[in-house]
PDB file of C-alpha atoms in Angstrom:
ATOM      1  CA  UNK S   9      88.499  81.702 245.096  1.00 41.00           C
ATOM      2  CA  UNK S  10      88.163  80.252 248.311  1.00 42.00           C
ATOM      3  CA  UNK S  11      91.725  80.125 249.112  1.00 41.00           C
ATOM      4  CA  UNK S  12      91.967  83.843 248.321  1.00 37.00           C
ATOM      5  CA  UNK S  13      89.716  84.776 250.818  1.00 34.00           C
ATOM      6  CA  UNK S  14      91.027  82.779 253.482  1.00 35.00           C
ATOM      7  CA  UNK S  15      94.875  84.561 252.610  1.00 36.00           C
ATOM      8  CA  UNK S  16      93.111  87.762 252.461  1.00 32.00           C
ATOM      9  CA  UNK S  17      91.589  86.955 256.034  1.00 29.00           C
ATOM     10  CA  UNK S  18      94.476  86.154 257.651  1.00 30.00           C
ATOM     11  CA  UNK S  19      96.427  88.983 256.514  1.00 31.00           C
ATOM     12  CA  UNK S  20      93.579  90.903 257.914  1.00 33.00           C
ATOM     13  CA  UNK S  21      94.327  89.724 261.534  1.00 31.00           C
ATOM     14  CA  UNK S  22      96.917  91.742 262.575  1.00 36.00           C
ATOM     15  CA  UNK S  23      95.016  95.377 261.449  1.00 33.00           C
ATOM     16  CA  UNK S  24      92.192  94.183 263.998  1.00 36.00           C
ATOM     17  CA  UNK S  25      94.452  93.568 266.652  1.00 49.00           C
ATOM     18  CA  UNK S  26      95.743  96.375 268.731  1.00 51.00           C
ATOM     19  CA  UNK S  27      99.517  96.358 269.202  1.00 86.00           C
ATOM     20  CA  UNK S  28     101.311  99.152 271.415  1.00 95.00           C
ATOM     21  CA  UNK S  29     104.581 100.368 270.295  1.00 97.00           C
ATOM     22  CA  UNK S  30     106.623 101.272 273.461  1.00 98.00           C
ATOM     23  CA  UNK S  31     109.725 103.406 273.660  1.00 98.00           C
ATOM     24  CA  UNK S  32     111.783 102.461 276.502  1.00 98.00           C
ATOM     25  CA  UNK S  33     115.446 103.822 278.208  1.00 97.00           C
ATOM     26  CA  UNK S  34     118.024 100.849 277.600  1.00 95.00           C
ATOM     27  CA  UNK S  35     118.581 100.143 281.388  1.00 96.00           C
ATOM     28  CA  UNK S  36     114.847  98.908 281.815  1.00 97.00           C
ATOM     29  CA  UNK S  37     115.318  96.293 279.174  1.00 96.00           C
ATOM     30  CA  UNK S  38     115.775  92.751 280.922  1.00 96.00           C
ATOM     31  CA  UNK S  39     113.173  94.216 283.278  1.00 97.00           C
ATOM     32  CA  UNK S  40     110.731  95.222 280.864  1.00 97.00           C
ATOM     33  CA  UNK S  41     110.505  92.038 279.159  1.00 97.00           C
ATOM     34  CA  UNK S  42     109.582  90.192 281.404  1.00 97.00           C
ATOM     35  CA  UNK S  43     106.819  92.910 282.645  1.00 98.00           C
ATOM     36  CA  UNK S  44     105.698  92.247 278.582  1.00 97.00           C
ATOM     37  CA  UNK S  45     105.713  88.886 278.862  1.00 97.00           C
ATOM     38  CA  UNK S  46     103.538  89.206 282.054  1.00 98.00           C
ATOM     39  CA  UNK S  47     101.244  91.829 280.166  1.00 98.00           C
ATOM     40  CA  UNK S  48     100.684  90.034 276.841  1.00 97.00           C
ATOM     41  CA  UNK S  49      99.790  86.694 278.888  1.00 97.00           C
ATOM     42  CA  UNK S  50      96.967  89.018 280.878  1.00 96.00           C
ATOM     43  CA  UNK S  51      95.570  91.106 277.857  1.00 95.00           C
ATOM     44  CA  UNK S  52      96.440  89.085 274.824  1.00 94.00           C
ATOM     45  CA  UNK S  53      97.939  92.409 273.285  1.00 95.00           C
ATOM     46  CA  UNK S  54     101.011  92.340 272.335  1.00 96.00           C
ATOM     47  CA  UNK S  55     103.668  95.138 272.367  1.00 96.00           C
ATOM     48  CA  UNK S  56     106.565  95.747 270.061  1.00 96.00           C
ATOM     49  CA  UNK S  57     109.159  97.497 272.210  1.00 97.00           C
ATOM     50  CA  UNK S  58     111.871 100.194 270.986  1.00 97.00           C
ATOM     51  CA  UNK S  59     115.011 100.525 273.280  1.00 97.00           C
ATOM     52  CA  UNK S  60     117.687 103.065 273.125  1.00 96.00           C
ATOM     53  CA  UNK S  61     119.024 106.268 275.724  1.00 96.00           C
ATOM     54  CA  UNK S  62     116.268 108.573 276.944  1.00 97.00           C
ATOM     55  CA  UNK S  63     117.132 111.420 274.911  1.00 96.00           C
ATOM     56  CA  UNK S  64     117.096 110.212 271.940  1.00 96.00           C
ATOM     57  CA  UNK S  65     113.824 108.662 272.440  1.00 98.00           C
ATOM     58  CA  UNK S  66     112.718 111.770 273.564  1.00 98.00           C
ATOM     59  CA  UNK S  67     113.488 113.265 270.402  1.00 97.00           C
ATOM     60  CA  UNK S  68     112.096 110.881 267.738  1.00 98.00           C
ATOM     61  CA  UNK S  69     108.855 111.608 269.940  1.00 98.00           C
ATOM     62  CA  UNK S  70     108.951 115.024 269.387  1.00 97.00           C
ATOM     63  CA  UNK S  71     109.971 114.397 265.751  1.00 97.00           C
ATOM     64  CA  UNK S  72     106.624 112.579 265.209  1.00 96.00           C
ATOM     65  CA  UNK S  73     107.481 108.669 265.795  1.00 97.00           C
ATOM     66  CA  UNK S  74     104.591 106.828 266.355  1.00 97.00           C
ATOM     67  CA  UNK S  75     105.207 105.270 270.241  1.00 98.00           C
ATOM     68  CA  UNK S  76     102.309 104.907 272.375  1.00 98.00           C
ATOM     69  CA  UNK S  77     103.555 104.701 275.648  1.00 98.00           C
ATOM     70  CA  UNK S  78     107.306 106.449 276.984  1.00 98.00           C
ATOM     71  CA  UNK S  79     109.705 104.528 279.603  1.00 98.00           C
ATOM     72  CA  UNK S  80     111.877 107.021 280.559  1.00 98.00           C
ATOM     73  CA  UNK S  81     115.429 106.653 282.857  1.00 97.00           C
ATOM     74  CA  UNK S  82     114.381 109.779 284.283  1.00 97.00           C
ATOM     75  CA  UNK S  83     111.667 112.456 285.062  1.00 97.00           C
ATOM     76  CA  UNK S  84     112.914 115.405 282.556  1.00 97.00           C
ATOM     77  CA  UNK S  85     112.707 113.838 279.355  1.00 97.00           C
ATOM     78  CA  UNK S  86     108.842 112.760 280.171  1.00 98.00           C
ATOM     79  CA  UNK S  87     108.470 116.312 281.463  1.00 98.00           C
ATOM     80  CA  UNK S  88     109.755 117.626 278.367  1.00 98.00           C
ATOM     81  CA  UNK S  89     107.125 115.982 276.078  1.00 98.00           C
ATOM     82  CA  UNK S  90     104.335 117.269 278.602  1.00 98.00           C
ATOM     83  CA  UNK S  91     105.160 120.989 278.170  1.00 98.00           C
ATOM     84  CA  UNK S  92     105.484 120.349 275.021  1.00 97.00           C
ATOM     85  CA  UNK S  93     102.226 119.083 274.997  1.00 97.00           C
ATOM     86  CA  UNK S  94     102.879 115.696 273.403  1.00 98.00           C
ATOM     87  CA  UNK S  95     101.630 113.653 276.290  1.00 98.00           C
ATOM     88  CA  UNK S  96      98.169 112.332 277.422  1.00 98.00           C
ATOM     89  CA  UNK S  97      99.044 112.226 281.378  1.00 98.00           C
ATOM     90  CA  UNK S  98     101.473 113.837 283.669  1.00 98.00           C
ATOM     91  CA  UNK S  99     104.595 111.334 283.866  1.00 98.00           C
ATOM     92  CA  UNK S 100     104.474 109.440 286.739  1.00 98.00           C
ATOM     93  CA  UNK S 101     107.830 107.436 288.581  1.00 98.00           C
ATOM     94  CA  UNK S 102     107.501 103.618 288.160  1.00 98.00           C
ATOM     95  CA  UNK S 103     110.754 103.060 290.154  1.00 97.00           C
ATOM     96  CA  UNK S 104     114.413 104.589 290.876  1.00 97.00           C
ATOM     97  CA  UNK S 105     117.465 103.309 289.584  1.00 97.00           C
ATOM     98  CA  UNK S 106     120.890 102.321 290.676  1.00 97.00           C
ATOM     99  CA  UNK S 107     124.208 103.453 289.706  1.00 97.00           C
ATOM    100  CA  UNK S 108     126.797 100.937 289.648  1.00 97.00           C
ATOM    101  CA  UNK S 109     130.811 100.394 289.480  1.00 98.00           C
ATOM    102  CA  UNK S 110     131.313  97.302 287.275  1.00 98.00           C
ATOM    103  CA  UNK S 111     134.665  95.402 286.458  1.00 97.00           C
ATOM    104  CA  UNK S 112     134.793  91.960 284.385  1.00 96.00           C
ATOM    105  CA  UNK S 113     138.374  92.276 284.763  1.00 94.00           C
ATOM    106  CA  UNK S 114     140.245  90.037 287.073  1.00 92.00           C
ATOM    107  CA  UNK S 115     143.153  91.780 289.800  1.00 91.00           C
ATOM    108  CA  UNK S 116     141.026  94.789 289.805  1.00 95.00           C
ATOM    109  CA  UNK S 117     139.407  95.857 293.362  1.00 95.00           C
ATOM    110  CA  UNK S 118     136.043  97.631 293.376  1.00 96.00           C
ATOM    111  CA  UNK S 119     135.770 100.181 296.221  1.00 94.00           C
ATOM    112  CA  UNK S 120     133.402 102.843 296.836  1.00 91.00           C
ATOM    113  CA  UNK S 121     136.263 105.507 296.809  1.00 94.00           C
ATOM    114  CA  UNK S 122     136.547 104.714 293.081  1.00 96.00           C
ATOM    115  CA  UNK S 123     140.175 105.146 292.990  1.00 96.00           C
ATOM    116  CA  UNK S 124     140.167 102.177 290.981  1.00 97.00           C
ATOM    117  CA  UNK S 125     139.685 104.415 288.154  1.00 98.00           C
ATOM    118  CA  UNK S 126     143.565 106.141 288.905  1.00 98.00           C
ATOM    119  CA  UNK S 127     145.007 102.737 288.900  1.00 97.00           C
ATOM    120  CA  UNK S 128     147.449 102.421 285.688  1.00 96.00           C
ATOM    121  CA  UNK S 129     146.062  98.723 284.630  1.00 97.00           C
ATOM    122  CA  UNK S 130     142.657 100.945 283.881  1.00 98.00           C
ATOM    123  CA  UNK S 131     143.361 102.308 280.283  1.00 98.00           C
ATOM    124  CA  UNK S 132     139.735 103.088 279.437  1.00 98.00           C
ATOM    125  CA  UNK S 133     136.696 103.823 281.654  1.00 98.00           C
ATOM    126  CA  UNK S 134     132.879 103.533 280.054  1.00 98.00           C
ATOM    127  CA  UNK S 135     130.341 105.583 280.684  1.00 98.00           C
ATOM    128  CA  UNK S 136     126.935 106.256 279.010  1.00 97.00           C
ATOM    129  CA  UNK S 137     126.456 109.454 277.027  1.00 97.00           C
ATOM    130  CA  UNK S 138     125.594 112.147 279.873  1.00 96.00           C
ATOM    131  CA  UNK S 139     123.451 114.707 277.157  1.00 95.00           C
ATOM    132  CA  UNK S 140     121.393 111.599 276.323  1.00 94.00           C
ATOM    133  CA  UNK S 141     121.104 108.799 279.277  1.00 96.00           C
ATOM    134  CA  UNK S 142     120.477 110.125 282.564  1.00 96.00           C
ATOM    135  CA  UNK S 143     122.456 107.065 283.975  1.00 96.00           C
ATOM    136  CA  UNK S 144     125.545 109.009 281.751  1.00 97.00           C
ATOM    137  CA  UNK S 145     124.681 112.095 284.060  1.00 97.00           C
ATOM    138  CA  UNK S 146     124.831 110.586 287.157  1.00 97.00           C
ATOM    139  CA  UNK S 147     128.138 108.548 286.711  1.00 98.00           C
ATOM    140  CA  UNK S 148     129.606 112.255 285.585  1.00 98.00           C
ATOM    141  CA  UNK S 149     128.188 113.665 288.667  1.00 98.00           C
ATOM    142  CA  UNK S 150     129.552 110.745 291.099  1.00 98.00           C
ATOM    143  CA  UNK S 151     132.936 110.899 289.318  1.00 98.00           C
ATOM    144  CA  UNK S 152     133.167 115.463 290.028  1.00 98.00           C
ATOM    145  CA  UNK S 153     131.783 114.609 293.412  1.00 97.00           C
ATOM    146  CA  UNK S 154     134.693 112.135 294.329  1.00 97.00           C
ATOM    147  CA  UNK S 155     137.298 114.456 292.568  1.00 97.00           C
ATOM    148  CA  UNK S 156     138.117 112.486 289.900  1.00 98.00           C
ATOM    149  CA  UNK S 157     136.298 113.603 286.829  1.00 98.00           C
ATOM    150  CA  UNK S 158     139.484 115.970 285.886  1.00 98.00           C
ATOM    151  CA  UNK S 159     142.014 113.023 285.924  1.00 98.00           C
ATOM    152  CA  UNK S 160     140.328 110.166 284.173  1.00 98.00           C
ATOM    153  CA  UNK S 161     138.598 112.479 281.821  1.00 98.00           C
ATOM    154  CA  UNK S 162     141.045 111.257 279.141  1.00 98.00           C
ATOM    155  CA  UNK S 163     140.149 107.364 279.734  1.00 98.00           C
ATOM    156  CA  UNK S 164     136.243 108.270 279.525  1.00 98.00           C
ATOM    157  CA  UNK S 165     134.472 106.350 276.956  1.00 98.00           C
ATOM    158  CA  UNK S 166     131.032 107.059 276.626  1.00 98.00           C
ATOM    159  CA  UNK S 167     128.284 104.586 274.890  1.00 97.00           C
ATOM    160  CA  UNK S 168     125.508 105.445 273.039  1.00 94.00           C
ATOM    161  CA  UNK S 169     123.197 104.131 275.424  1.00 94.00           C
ATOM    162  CA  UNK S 170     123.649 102.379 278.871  1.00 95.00           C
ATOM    163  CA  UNK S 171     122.980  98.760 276.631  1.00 94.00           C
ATOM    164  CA  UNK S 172     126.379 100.033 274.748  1.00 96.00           C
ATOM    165  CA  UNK S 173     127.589 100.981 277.520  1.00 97.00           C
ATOM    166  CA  UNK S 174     127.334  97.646 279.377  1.00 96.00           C
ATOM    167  CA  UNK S 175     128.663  95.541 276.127  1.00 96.00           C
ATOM    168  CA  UNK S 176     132.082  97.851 276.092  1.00 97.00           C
ATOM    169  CA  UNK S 177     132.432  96.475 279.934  1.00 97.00           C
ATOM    170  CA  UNK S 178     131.123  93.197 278.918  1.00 95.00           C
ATOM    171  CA  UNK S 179     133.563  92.333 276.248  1.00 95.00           C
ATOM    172  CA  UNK S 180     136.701  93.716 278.020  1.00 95.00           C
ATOM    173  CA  UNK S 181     136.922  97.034 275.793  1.00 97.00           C
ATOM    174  CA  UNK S 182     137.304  99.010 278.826  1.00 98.00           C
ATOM    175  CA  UNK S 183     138.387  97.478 281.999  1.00 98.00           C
ATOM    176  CA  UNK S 184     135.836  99.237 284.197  1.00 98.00           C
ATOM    177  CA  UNK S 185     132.623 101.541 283.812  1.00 98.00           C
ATOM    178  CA  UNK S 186     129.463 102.979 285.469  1.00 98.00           C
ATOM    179  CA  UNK S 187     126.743 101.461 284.323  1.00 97.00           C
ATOM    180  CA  UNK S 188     122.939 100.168 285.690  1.00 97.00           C
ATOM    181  CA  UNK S 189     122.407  97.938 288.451  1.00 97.00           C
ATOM    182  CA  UNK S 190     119.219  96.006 286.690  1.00 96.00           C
ATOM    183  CA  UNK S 191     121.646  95.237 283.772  1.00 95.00           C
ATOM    184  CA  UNK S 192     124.189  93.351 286.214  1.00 95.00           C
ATOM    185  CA  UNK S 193     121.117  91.540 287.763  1.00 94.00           C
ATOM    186  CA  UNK S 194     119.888  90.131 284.666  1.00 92.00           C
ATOM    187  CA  UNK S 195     120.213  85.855 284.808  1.00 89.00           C
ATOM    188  CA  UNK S 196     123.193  86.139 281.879  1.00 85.00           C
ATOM    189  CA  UNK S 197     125.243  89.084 283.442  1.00 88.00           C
ATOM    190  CA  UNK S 198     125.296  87.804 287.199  1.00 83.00           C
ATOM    191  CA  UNK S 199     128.333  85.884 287.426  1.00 84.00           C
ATOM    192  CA  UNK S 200     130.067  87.729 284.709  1.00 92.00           C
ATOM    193  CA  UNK S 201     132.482  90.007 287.183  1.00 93.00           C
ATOM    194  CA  UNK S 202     131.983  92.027 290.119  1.00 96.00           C
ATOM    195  CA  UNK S 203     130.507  95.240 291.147  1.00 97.00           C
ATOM    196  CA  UNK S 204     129.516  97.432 293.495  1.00 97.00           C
ATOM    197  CA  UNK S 205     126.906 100.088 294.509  1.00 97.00           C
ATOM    198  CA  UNK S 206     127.602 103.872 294.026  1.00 97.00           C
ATOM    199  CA  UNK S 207     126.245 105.635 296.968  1.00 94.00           C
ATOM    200  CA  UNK S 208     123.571 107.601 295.844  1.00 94.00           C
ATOM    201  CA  UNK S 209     124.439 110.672 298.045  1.00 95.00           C
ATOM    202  CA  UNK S 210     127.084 111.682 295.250  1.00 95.00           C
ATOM    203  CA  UNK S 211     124.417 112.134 292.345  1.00 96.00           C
ATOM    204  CA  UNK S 212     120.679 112.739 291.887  1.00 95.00           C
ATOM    205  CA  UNK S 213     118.268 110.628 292.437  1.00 96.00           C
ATOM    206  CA  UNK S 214     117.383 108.192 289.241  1.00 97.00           C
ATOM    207  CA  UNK S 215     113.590 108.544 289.279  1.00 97.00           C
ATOM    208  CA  UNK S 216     112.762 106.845 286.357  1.00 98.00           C
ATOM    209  CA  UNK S 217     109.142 107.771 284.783  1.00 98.00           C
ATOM    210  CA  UNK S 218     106.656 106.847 282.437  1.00 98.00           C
ATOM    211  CA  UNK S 219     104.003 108.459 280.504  1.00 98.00           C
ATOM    212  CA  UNK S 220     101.418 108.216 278.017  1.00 98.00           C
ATOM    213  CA  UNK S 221     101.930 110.170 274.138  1.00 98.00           C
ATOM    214  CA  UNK S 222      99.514 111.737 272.760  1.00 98.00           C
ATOM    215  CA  UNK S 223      99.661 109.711 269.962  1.00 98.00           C
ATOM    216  CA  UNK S 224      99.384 106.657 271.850  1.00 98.00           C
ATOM    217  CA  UNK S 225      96.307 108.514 273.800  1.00 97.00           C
ATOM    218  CA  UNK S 226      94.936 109.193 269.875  1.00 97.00           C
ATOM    219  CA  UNK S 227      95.620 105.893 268.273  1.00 96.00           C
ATOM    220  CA  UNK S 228      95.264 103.122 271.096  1.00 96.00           C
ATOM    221  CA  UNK S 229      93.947 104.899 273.884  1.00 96.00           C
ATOM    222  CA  UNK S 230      92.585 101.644 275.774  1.00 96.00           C
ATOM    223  CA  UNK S 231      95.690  99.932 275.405  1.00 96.00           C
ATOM    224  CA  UNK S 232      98.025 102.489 276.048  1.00 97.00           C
ATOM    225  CA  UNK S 233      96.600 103.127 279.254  1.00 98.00           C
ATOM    226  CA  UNK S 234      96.166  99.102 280.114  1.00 97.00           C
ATOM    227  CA  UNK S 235      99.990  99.107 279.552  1.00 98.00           C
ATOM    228  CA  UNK S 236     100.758 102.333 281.536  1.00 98.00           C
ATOM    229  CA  UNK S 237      98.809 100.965 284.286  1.00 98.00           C
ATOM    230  CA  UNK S 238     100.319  97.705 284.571  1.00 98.00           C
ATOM    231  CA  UNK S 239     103.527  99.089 285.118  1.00 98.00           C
ATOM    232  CA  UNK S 240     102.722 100.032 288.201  1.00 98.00           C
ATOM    233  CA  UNK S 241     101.203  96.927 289.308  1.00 98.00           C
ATOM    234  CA  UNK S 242     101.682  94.989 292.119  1.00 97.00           C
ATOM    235  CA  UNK S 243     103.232  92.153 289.304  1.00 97.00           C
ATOM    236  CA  UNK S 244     105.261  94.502 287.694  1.00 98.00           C
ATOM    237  CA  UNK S 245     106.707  96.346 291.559  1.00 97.00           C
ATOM    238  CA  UNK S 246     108.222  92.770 292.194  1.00 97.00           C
ATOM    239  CA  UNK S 247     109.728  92.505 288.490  1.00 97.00           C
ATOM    240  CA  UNK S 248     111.446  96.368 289.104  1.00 97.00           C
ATOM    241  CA  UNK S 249     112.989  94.859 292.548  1.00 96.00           C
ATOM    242  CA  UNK S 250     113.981  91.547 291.262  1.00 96.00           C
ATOM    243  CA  UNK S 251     116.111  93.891 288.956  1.00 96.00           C
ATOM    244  CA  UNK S 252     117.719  95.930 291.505  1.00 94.00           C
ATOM    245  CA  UNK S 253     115.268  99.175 290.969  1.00 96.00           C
ATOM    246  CA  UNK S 254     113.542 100.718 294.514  1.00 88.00           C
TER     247      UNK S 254
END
């Protein structure tokens, strides 16, 4: 009998402790687990993190999935979910994001002018899904602002997700693509290739924001708001620059 109770106990555990489930845009990944890290060493809570594009995060929200807290790669998804009055709090911008131009190909020359993109060794040309990550919107903006949208349309290859996105560049699929600076300054990616800034002039501004569900707000309302908080936090500001994010 004993021994029952003690299994029954310790099974017991994790319904008394209060995890957040978080649903973050792909590009704040490296970043945001080390923030966790940081967060679950200060509050002893610990927080089970779901990572995919913005948009589609967006929508399992509205489709009822149980996330507590929202890190968005932009302002309109988060903005979306308030007026549809699935929020707690008004999003709020935790930091802005970089575009960049990244090659792990050798030979190939990176230049703001992005007429690498014309050259003929460049067969295929990622890019992240511009109706679900806004980091997929921008690089189509940049590339109609330079005047080249129209003739590499054809070698456009777009990823699920800025993560996908990233691994086609990675692994060589396609020789060159637009992707997130705080991806390229993660330890493992930094001496994987080159790449340079895209001048933010040529798209929108990345404001990347976070907010609070309403089921988070209904379900873990202290914690959800511990974690929102901390995001903002003098520990977590040097975190978002050590990844590249303003």
């Amino acid at each position: 009998m004993p021994s029952i109770i003690v299994a029954l106990f310790f099974f017991a555990i994790p319904l008394l402790s209060q995890d957040l489930s978080v649903a973050a845009a792909a590009n704040v990944r490296f970043a945001l687990e080390d923030i966790e890290k940081a967060f679950e060493a200060k509050t002893k809570l610990k927080v089970d993190i779901n990572y995919s594009s913005s948009g589609k995060l967006s929508t399992q929200i509205t489709q009822g999935a149980p996330f507590d807290v929202f890190v968005s790669a932009d302002v309109d998804y988060p903005q979306g979910l308030q007026k549809a009055g699935m929020t707690a709090n008004a999003p709020k911008v935790y930091a802005q994001g970089t575009l960049v131009l990244w090659s792990t190909q050798p030979g190939l020359v990176l230049k703001s002018d992005g007429k690498i993109l014309l050259d003929t060794r460049v067969n295929k040309i990622a890019v992240a899904n511009p109706r679900t990550a806004p980091y997929g919107r921008a690089a189509i903006e940049w590339l109609k602002k330079k005047g080249l949208y129209t003739k590499v349309e054809s070698k456009l290859v777009y990823g699920e997700s800025i993560a996908q996105t990233t691994q086609y560049i990675l692994a060589g699929a396609c020789e060159v693509g637009l992707t997130a600076k705080s991806m390229v300054m993660a330890e493992e990616m930094r001496s994987k290739g080159k790449w340079i800034e895209i001048d933010p002039k040529h798209h929108a501004p990345i404001r990347q924001a976070a907010v609070i569900t309403s089921y988070g707000q209904k379900q873990h309302p202290e914690a959800s708001r511990k974690f929102f908080d901390f995001l903002f936090s003098a520990e977590a500001k040097k975190i978002w620059k050590k990844y590249g994010y303003q």
